[in-house]
Coordinates of C-alpha atoms in Angstrom, one line a residue:
M1097 CA 176.8 14.3 316.8
S1098 CA 173.8 15.7 318.7
N1099 CA 170.4 14.3 318.0
D1100 CA 169.2 17.7 316.5
N1101 CA 172.2 17.7 314.0
L1102 CA 171.6 14.1 313.2
L1103 CA 168.0 14.8 312.4
Q1104 CA 168.9 17.9 310.4
E1105 CA 171.5 16.0 308.3
L1106 CA 169.1 13.0 307.8
S1107 CA 166.4 15.2 306.8
S1108 CA 168.6 16.9 304.2
L1109 CA 169.6 13.5 302.8
C1110 CA 165.9 12.3 302.8
A1111 CA 164.8 15.5 300.6
G1112 CA 165.9 13.7 297.5
F1113 CA 163.4 10.9 298.2
F1114 CA 160.5 13.1 297.3
E1115 CA 162.2 14.4 294.0
S1116 CA 162.6 11.0 292.5
S1117 CA 160.6 10.7 289.2
S1118 CA 160.3 7.0 289.0
W1119 CA 159.9 4.1 291.3
D1120 CA 163.3 2.6 290.4
Q1121 CA 165.0 6.0 291.1
L1122 CA 163.2 6.2 294.5
V1123 CA 164.3 2.9 295.6
H1124 CA 167.9 3.4 294.5
K1125 CA 167.9 6.8 296.4
I1126 CA 166.6 5.2 299.7
L1127 CA 169.0 2.4 299.5
S1128 CA 172.1 4.6 298.8
T1129 CA 171.4 7.2 301.4
S1130 CA 170.6 4.4 304.1
I1131 CA 173.8 2.6 303.2
Q1132 CA 175.7 5.8 303.5
A1133 CA 174.2 6.9 306.8
T1134 CA 174.7 3.4 308.5
K1135 CA 178.0 2.5 306.7
A1136 CA 176.4 -0.7 305.5
D1137 CA 177.7 -2.9 302.7
R1138 CA 174.6 -3.6 301.0
G1139 CA 170.7 -3.1 301.3
T1140 CA 167.5 -4.1 300.0
I1141 CA 163.8 -3.0 300.3
F1142 CA 161.1 -5.6 300.6
I1143 CA 157.7 -4.3 299.4
A1144 CA 154.5 -6.1 300.6
D1145 CA 151.9 -7.2 298.1
E1146 CA 148.6 -5.3 298.3
I1147 CA 145.9 -8.0 298.7
D1148 CA 142.3 -7.9 299.6
E1149 CA 141.5 -8.6 303.2
K1150 CA 138.9 -11.1 302.2
S1151 CA 141.3 -13.0 299.9
N1152 CA 142.6 -16.2 300.9
K1153 CA 145.9 -15.4 299.1
K1154 CA 148.9 -15.2 301.3
Q1155 CA 150.7 -11.9 301.5
K1156 CA 154.4 -11.9 300.2
L1157 CA 157.3 -9.6 300.5
T1158 CA 159.2 -9.0 297.3
S1159 CA 162.7 -7.3 296.8
L1160 CA 162.4 -5.6 293.4
I1161 CA 165.7 -4.0 293.6
A1162 CA 168.7 -4.8 295.9
T1163 CA 172.3 -3.4 295.6
G1164 CA 174.6 -5.8 294.1
L1165 CA 171.8 -7.9 292.7
G1166 CA 170.8 -6.0 289.5
T1167 CA 167.4 -6.9 288.3
K1168 CA 167.1 -10.2 290.4
K1169 CA 163.9 -10.6 292.5
I1170 CA 163.7 -12.1 295.9
S1171 CA 160.2 -13.2 297.1
I1172 CA 159.5 -14.6 300.6
A1173 CA 156.3 -15.1 302.6
A1174 CA 155.2 -12.1 304.7
N1175 CA 156.0 -13.9 307.8
Q1176 CA 159.3 -15.6 306.8
G1177 CA 162.7 -14.8 307.7
I1178 CA 164.1 -11.7 309.5
A1179 CA 162.2 -9.4 307.1
G1180 CA 159.1 -11.3 307.8
Y1181 CA 159.5 -11.0 311.4
V1182 CA 160.1 -7.4 311.4
F1183 CA 157.1 -6.9 309.0
T1184 CA 154.8 -8.9 311.1
T1185 CA 155.7 -7.6 314.6
Q1186 CA 156.6 -4.1 313.3
A1187 CA 159.6 -4.2 315.6
P1188 CA 163.0 -3.2 314.4
L1189 CA 165.9 -5.6 314.6
I1190 CA 169.7 -5.7 314.9
E1191 CA 171.3 -9.2 314.4
N1192 CA 175.1 -9.0 314.4
D1193 CA 175.4 -12.8 314.1
A1194 CA 172.8 -13.8 311.5
L1195 CA 173.9 -17.4 311.2
K1196 CA 172.9 -18.0 314.8
N1197 CA 169.5 -16.7 314.3
Q1198 CA 166.9 -19.2 313.6
M1199 CA 164.8 -16.8 311.5
F1200 CA 167.8 -16.2 309.0
L1201 CA 167.2 -17.7 305.6
S1202 CA 170.6 -19.0 304.5
N1203 CA 169.1 -20.2 301.1
I1204 CA 168.9 -16.6 299.9
D1205 CA 172.7 -16.2 300.4
S1206 CA 173.0 -19.3 298.0
E1207 CA 170.8 -17.5 295.4
T1208 CA 172.8 -14.2 295.6
S1209 CA 176.4 -15.6 296.3
Y1210 CA 176.6 -13.1 299.1
E1211 CA 177.6 -14.1 302.8
T1212 CA 175.4 -12.3 305.2
K1213 CA 176.8 -11.8 308.7
K1214 CA 175.1 -8.9 310.2
V1215 CA 171.5 -7.5 309.6
L1216 CA 169.7 -4.2 310.5
A1217 CA 166.0 -4.5 309.6
I1218 CA 163.4 -1.7 310.1
P1219 CA 159.7 -1.8 309.3
L1220 CA 158.4 0.7 306.6
V1221 CA 155.0 1.9 307.9
T1222 CA 153.1 5.1 307.1
P1223 CA 152.0 7.5 309.9
S1224 CA 148.5 6.0 309.4
G1225 CA 149.7 2.7 310.3
K1226 CA 149.7 1.0 306.8
K1227 CA 152.5 -1.5 306.5
L1228 CA 154.5 -1.1 303.3
G1229 CA 157.4 -3.5 303.8
V1230 CA 160.9 -3.6 305.2
L1231 CA 164.3 -1.8 304.8
E1232 CA 167.2 -4.3 305.2
L1233 CA 170.8 -3.1 305.6
L1234 CA 173.6 -5.9 305.5
N1235 CA 177.0 -6.1 307.0
K1236 CA 179.4 -3.2 307.7
A1237 CA 181.3 -1.9 304.8
D1238 CA 184.6 -2.5 306.7
G1239 CA 183.7 -6.1 307.2
Q1240 CA 184.3 -6.1 310.9
S1241 CA 182.1 -3.6 312.8
D1242 CA 178.8 -4.3 314.2
F1243 CA 175.4 -2.4 313.8
V1244 CA 175.0 -0.2 316.9
P1245 CA 171.9 1.6 318.4
A1246 CA 173.1 4.9 316.6
D1247 CA 172.8 3.0 313.2
L1248 CA 169.2 1.9 314.3
Q1249 CA 168.2 5.3 315.3
A1250 CA 169.5 6.8 311.9
A1251 CA 167.7 3.8 310.0
Q1252 CA 164.4 4.4 311.8
V1253 CA 164.5 8.1 310.7
L1254 CA 165.3 7.2 307.2
A1255 CA 162.5 4.5 307.1
L1256 CA 160.0 7.1 308.2
Y1257 CA 160.8 9.5 305.3
A1258 CA 161.2 6.5 303.0
S1259 CA 157.6 5.3 303.9
L1260 CA 156.3 8.7 303.2
A1261 CA 158.0 8.9 299.7
I1262 CA 156.9 5.3 298.9
E1263 CA 153.3 6.1 299.7
Q1264 CA 153.5 9.3 297.7
N1265 CA 154.9 7.5 294.8
K1266 CA 152.3 4.7 294.9
N1267 CA 149.5 7.2 295.0
T1268 CA 150.9 9.3 292.3
E1269 CA 151.3 6.2 290.1
S1270 CA 147.8 5.1 290.9
L1271 CA 146.3 8.6 290.1
K1272 CA 148.2 8.6 286.8
A1273 CA 146.8 5.1 285.9
D1274 CA 143.3 5.9 286.9
K1275 CA 143.5 9.3 284.8
H1276 CA 144.9 7.3 281.9
K1277 CA 142.0 4.7 282.1
L1278 CA 139.5 7.5 282.4
L1279 CA 140.8 9.3 279.4
E1280 CA 140.9 6.2 277.5
D1281 CA 137.4 5.2 278.4
R1282 CA 136.3 8.7 277.6
K1283 CA 137.9 8.6 274.1
E1284 CA 136.2 5.2 273.5
R1285 CA 132.7 6.2 274.7
L1286 CA 132.8 9.7 273.1
S1287 CA 133.8 8.1 269.8
V1288 CA 130.9 5.6 270.2
I1289 CA 128.5 8.5 270.9
Q1290 CA 129.8 10.8 268.3
D1291 CA 129.5 8.1 265.7
N1292 CA 126.2 6.8 267.0
K1293 CA 123.4 8.0 264.9
L1294 CA 121.0 8.0 267.9
L1295 CA 121.9 11.6 268.3
Y1296 CA 120.5 12.6 265.0
S1297 CA 116.9 12.8 263.9
N1298 CA 114.6 13.9 261.1
H1299 CA 112.1 14.9 263.8
S1300 CA 111.9 18.5 264.4
F1301 CA 111.4 18.1 268.2
L1302 CA 114.3 15.9 268.6
Q1303 CA 116.6 18.1 266.4
Q1304 CA 115.9 21.1 268.7
T1305 CA 116.5 18.8 271.7
Y1306 CA 119.8 17.5 270.5
S1307 CA 121.0 20.9 269.6
Q1308 CA 120.7 22.0 273.2
L1309 CA 122.8 19.1 274.6
P1310 CA 126.2 20.9 274.2
L1311 CA 124.8 23.9 276.1
M1312 CA 123.5 21.6 278.8
A1313 CA 126.9 19.8 279.0
E1314 CA 128.8 23.2 279.6
S1315 CA 126.6 23.9 282.7
D1316 CA 126.8 22.1 286.0
S1317 CA 123.1 22.1 286.6
S1318 CA 121.0 19.0 287.2
V1319 CA 119.4 17.4 284.1
L1320 CA 116.2 15.3 284.1
I1321 CA 115.8 13.0 281.2
G1322 CA 112.5 11.6 280.3
G1323 CA 111.3 8.9 278.0
E1324 CA 110.0 5.3 277.7
S1325 CA 112.4 2.4 278.5
G1326 CA 114.9 1.8 275.7
T1327 CA 114.8 5.2 274.2
G1328 CA 118.5 6.0 274.9
K1329 CA 118.3 7.9 278.2
E1330 CA 121.7 6.7 279.5
L1331 CA 123.4 7.5 276.2
I1332 CA 122.1 11.3 276.6
A1333 CA 123.5 11.2 280.1
R1334 CA 127.0 9.9 278.9
Y1335 CA 127.0 12.5 276.2
I1336 CA 126.4 15.4 278.8
H1337 CA 129.1 13.9 281.1
L1338 CA 131.7 13.4 278.3
N1339 CA 131.3 16.9 277.0
S1340 CA 131.3 18.6 280.4
S1341 CA 134.3 19.9 282.5
R1342 CA 133.9 16.7 284.6
A1343 CA 134.7 14.4 281.6
D1344 CA 137.9 13.1 283.1
K1345 CA 136.3 12.1 286.4
A1346 CA 134.0 9.3 287.2
F1347 CA 130.7 8.7 285.7
I1348 CA 128.7 6.5 288.3
V1349 CA 125.5 4.8 287.4
I1350 CA 122.7 3.5 289.7
N1351 CA 119.5 1.9 288.5
C1352 CA 117.0 2.8 291.2
A1353 CA 114.6 0.2 290.1
A1354 CA 117.1 -2.6 290.5
I1355 CA 118.0 -2.3 294.1
P1356 CA 115.9 -3.7 297.0
E1357 CA 114.4 -1.1 299.2
N1358 CA 116.1 -2.4 302.3
L1359 CA 119.6 -2.0 300.5
F1360 CA 119.1 1.1 298.7
E1361 CA 120.4 3.7 301.1
A1362 CA 123.7 1.6 301.8
E1363 CA 124.1 1.5 298.0
L1364 CA 123.6 5.3 297.4
F1365 CA 125.0 6.9 300.7
G1366 CA 127.4 4.1 301.7
V1367 CA 127.7 2.3 305.0
V1368 CA 130.0 2.4 308.1
K1369 CA 131.6 -0.7 309.5
G1370 CA 129.4 -2.5 312.2
A1371 CA 126.3 -0.7 311.0
A1372 CA 124.8 -4.3 310.9
T1373 CA 126.1 -7.8 311.5
D1374 CA 128.9 -8.7 309.3
V1375 CA 128.8 -5.3 307.4
T1376 CA 132.0 -3.8 306.3
E1377 CA 132.7 -0.2 305.6
R1378 CA 131.8 0.7 302.0
K1379 CA 131.5 4.0 299.9
G1380 CA 128.2 4.7 298.5
K1381 CA 127.7 5.8 294.8
I1382 CA 127.4 9.5 295.8
E1383 CA 131.1 9.4 297.3
L1384 CA 132.4 7.4 294.3
A1385 CA 130.9 10.2 292.0
H1386 CA 132.8 12.8 293.9
G1387 CA 134.3 15.2 291.3
G1388 CA 132.4 13.5 288.4
T1389 CA 128.7 12.8 287.6
L1390 CA 126.2 10.7 289.2
F1391 CA 123.4 9.3 287.0
L1392 CA 120.3 8.1 288.8
D1393 CA 118.5 5.9 286.3
E1394 CA 114.6 5.2 287.0
I1395 CA 114.7 7.8 289.8
G1396 CA 110.9 7.5 289.9
E1397 CA 111.4 4.2 291.8
M1398 CA 113.5 5.7 294.5
P1399 CA 112.1 5.0 298.1
P1400 CA 110.6 7.9 299.8
A1401 CA 113.2 7.9 302.8
A1402 CA 116.2 8.0 300.3
Q1403 CA 114.5 10.9 298.3
A1404 CA 114.5 12.9 301.6
K1405 CA 118.3 12.1 302.3
L1406 CA 119.2 12.8 298.6
L1407 CA 117.5 16.2 298.9
R1408 CA 119.6 17.0 302.0
V1409 CA 122.9 15.9 300.0
L1410 CA 121.9 18.3 297.1
Q1411 CA 121.2 21.1 299.6
E1412 CA 124.2 20.7 302.0
K1413 CA 126.7 19.1 299.7
V1414 CA 127.5 16.4 302.5
V1415 CA 126.7 12.9 302.7
C1416 CA 126.3 10.6 305.7
R1417 CA 126.8 6.9 305.5
V1418 CA 124.4 4.5 306.9
G1419 CA 125.3 4.0 310.5
G1420 CA 127.5 7.0 310.6
E1421 CA 124.9 9.8 310.7
D1422 CA 127.3 12.0 312.9
E1423 CA 130.0 12.3 310.3
E1424 CA 129.4 14.4 307.3
I1425 CA 131.6 13.8 304.2
P1426 CA 131.9 16.7 301.7
V1427 CA 130.9 15.8 298.1
N1428 CA 131.0 17.5 294.9
F1429 CA 129.2 15.9 291.8
R1430 CA 126.8 16.7 289.2
L1431 CA 123.4 14.9 289.1
L1432 CA 121.9 13.6 286.1
A1433 CA 118.6 11.6 286.4
A1434 CA 116.2 9.6 284.1
T1435 CA 112.7 8.2 284.4
H1436 CA 110.0 6.6 282.2
R1437 CA 107.5 7.7 284.8
D1438 CA 105.4 10.9 284.9
L1439 CA 107.1 12.7 287.7
P1440 CA 104.7 15.5 288.0
E1441 CA 101.8 12.9 288.3
L1442 CA 103.9 11.0 291.1
V1443 CA 104.3 14.4 292.9
K1444 CA 100.5 14.8 292.8
N1445 CA 99.8 11.5 294.4
G1446 CA 102.4 11.9 297.0
S1447 CA 104.9 9.1 296.0
F1448 CA 107.7 11.6 294.9
R1449 CA 108.9 14.7 296.8
E1450 CA 107.9 17.9 295.1
D1451 CA 111.1 19.7 296.5
L1452 CA 113.3 17.1 295.0
F1453 CA 111.6 17.3 291.6
F1454 CA 112.4 20.8 291.4
R1455 CA 116.0 20.2 292.3
L1456 CA 116.2 17.7 289.5
N1457 CA 114.2 19.5 286.8
V1458 CA 116.5 22.5 286.3
L1459 CA 117.3 21.3 282.7
S1460 CA 115.1 18.6 281.1
V1461 CA 115.3 16.4 277.9
Q1462 CA 112.3 14.4 276.6
L1463 CA 113.0 11.5 274.2
L1464 CA 110.4 10.3 271.7
P1465 CA 109.5 6.7 271.5
L1466 CA 110.8 4.9 268.3
R1467 CA 107.2 4.4 267.0
K1468 CA 106.9 8.3 266.7
R1469 CA 110.1 8.7 264.7
P1470 CA 109.9 6.0 261.9
K1471 CA 111.9 8.1 259.5
D1472 CA 114.9 7.8 261.8
I1473 CA 115.0 4.0 261.9
G1474 CA 117.2 3.7 258.8
F1475 CA 120.2 5.6 260.1
I1476 CA 119.7 4.3 263.6
C1477 CA 120.2 0.8 262.1
E1478 CA 123.2 1.9 260.3
G1479 CA 124.6 3.4 263.6
I1480 CA 124.0 0.1 265.5
M1481 CA 125.6 -2.0 262.6
D1482 CA 128.5 0.3 262.4
H1483 CA 128.9 -0.1 266.3
F1484 CA 128.8 -4.0 266.0
S1485 CA 131.4 -3.8 263.3
K1486 CA 133.8 -1.7 265.3
T1487 CA 133.4 -3.4 268.7
R1488 CA 132.9 -7.0 267.7
G1489 CA 134.7 -7.1 264.3
W1490 CA 131.5 -8.1 262.4
K1491 CA 131.3 -7.6 258.6
S1492 CA 129.2 -4.7 257.2
I1493 CA 125.7 -5.7 256.3
K1494 CA 122.9 -4.0 254.7
L1495 CA 119.0 -3.9 255.0
S1496 CA 116.8 -4.8 252.1
D1497 CA 114.1 -2.2 251.2
K1498 CA 111.3 -4.5 252.3
A1499 CA 113.1 -5.2 255.6
L1500 CA 113.5 -1.4 256.2
E1501 CA 109.8 -0.8 255.5
A1502 CA 108.9 -3.6 257.9
L1503 CA 111.0 -2.1 260.6
K1504 CA 109.3 1.3 260.0
S1505 CA 105.9 -0.2 260.4
Y1506 CA 106.5 -2.1 263.6
S1507 CA 105.5 -0.5 267.0
W1508 CA 108.8 -1.1 268.8
P1509 CA 107.5 -1.4 272.4
G1510 CA 111.0 -1.9 273.5
N1511 CA 112.2 1.1 271.5
I1512 CA 116.0 1.3 270.5
R1513 CA 116.9 -1.4 272.9
E1514 CA 114.5 -3.9 271.1
L1515 CA 115.8 -2.7 267.7
Q1516 CA 119.4 -3.3 268.8
N1517 CA 118.6 -6.8 270.1
R1518 CA 116.6 -7.8 267.0
L1519 CA 119.4 -6.4 264.8
E1520 CA 121.9 -8.4 266.6
R1521 CA 119.8 -11.6 266.3
A1522 CA 119.2 -11.2 262.6
I1523 CA 122.9 -10.5 261.8
I1524 CA 124.0 -13.6 263.7
L1525 CA 121.4 -15.8 262.1
A1526 CA 121.9 -14.4 258.7
G1527 CA 125.3 -16.2 258.5
S1528 CA 127.4 -15.2 255.4
R1529 CA 124.6 -13.2 253.8
D1530 CA 125.4 -9.6 253.1
V1531 CA 121.8 -8.4 253.2
L1532 CA 119.1 -8.6 255.9
V1533 CA 115.6 -9.5 254.6
E1534 CA 112.3 -9.0 256.3
E1535 CA 112.0 -12.7 257.4
D1536 CA 115.2 -12.2 259.5
F1537 CA 113.3 -10.1 262.1
D1538 CA 110.3 -12.1 262.7
L1539 CA 108.3 -9.1 263.5
S1540 CA 105.1 -11.1 264.1
T1541 CA 106.3 -11.9 267.7
N1542 CA 106.6 -9.2 270.3
Q1543 CA 109.6 -9.6 272.5
L1544 CA 107.7 -8.1 275.5
G1545 CA 105.2 -10.8 275.3
S1546 CA 102.1 -8.6 274.3
S1547 CA 101.4 -10.7 271.0
E1548 CA 99.3 -13.8 271.0
D1549 CA 102.1 -15.7 269.2
S1550 CA 104.3 -15.3 272.4
N1551 CA 101.9 -17.4 274.5
V1552 CA 102.0 -20.9 275.6
A1553 CA 101.1 -22.0 272.1
K1554 CA 104.6 -21.2 271.0
L1555 CA 105.9 -24.1 273.2
N1556 CA 106.3 -27.7 271.8
I1557 CA 103.7 -29.0 274.3
G1558 CA 104.7 -32.6 273.8
N1559 CA 108.3 -31.8 275.3
V1560 CA 107.3 -29.5 278.0
S1561 CA 107.1 -30.3 281.7
L1562 CA 104.2 -28.9 283.9
K1563 CA 106.9 -26.8 285.8
E1564 CA 108.3 -25.4 282.5
A1565 CA 104.8 -24.4 281.2
K1566 CA 103.9 -22.8 284.5
N1567 CA 107.0 -20.8 284.3
H1568 CA 106.5 -19.8 280.7
V1569 CA 102.9 -18.6 281.5
E1570 CA 104.1 -16.7 284.7
K1571 CA 106.8 -14.9 282.7
Q1572 CA 104.6 -14.0 279.8
H1573 CA 101.9 -12.7 282.1
I1574 CA 104.4 -10.4 284.0
L1575 CA 105.8 -9.2 280.8
R1576 CA 102.2 -8.4 279.5
I1577 CA 101.3 -6.6 282.6
L1578 CA 104.6 -4.5 282.6
N1579 CA 103.9 -3.7 278.9
E1580 CA 100.4 -2.5 279.6
V1581 CA 101.3 -0.3 282.6
E1582 CA 104.3 0.9 280.6
G1583 CA 106.8 -0.2 283.2
N1584 CA 105.0 1.3 286.2
R1585 CA 106.0 -1.2 288.9
T1586 CA 103.6 0.1 291.4
K1587 CA 100.8 -0.5 289.1
A1588 CA 102.1 -3.9 288.1
C1589 CA 102.5 -5.0 291.7
E1590 CA 98.8 -3.9 292.4
I1591 CA 97.6 -6.0 289.4
L1592 CA 99.8 -8.9 290.1
Q1593 CA 99.2 -8.7 293.8
L1594 CA 102.8 -8.8 294.6
S1595 CA 105.1 -6.7 297.0
R1596 CA 107.8 -4.6 295.2
E1597 CA 110.4 -7.2 296.5
G1598 CA 108.2 -10.0 295.2
L1599 CA 108.0 -8.5 291.7
R1600 CA 111.9 -7.9 291.8
K1601 CA 112.4 -11.6 292.7
A1602 CA 110.0 -12.9 289.9
M1603 CA 111.8 -10.7 287.3
L1604 CA 115.1 -12.1 288.5
K1605 CA 113.8 -15.5 288.3
H1606 CA 112.6 -15.2 284.7
K1607 CA 115.5 -13.0 283.7
I1608 CA 113.2 -10.0 282.7
A1609 CA 115.3 -6.9 282.3
A1610 CA 114.9 -4.2 284.8

């Protein structure tokens, strides 16, 4: 048979590889076709484990399905035996006297009760060079003949088609798994949001704001969400994403205030291998959000250089990784941003780009602090307690009338986040009681440290070392300054006489939330 006719016949046989609906069907089809083409007696496919390059775990080859073995699994080291040699060197091998080959693993014959005499092994590798495993064919069906170069030629063609089909199958299964996970995550988050009374209000301003959210979700325009820390800005962003056409795609969050300036661009835009010593290639948050939504929290803290690059990404719909400025990667994502800062004021003083502000501020949502909506506190508490009940299995618990009035009268500098934390603490410490009382909340102390009661006097001085006292005073002072400047880190740095990096490290040291 001429080479052209052989290729045509093999291509026709291999067409069935791509029609297999399951992994088991695909492997069975590859083996049956390969055995038929080479007149072998038996065959198996060894698949390599997918392991992290940085992991110390040793790679293995595992035969999940082999003709004549039923469901029995064979697992060997990736450099062991004839299969391991072929996988490691990527060189095909014909061995017509297996017992004389030092690489031959006779113990496998003992496990399988099969006498291997002749072996034809071919690496399974994609056109891009990704090593998938090894196709092994054993003995001739007539029990006498040797494997010959023509068998090797046919097997190599089969292995090429098999590699493509295996990679396609893996990619398809991975996409199915990712989609299933995204859908499950969406269901869970959407149910939490729909049940969450944070999206209801007795305040006329917020009623109007919340009524516009479904319309915002339907569009693909940028949304700028404003409000003090802890008012629920990320919740609004998630609601918009989960009710949009991008709901089954990724929702990627990046807190601009939590990333050191020297690492910010690599985190947002990605980095190419070798951009700096020991740097490996990494996708940035923008690439990870492709097809979905990117949420930039505390965007007012974004460094100026990154602002300029982000503006170009929004204009050109391409991103360049750090160190790879010549390679443009197309991206398609929706941008949502949030800040507790006064962005128009930042534009005026030159610390935020005006052109980027206009790009962001197509649609806007402004959230009110909790102290301006005391009538909402009752059902917000109900929503938070319902959430605890569903997610943690906690029993239902109620607020006494006095406790509710005390919560309404409190100033809530930490807004809904502080309310949730205080509720959680009160429920835990209430033990078996079914009703929370005013004393459970200890509202005489301010968790942000602005109250006199949260000063050093709160310490049991007799048991505190000088170092502990200094740390306590330092933490309370930082908290008080952050509270006074309403979280404005630039102003806080000026007052504390710290660099931005110095403030970030101090907040990490004292476990102060970003």
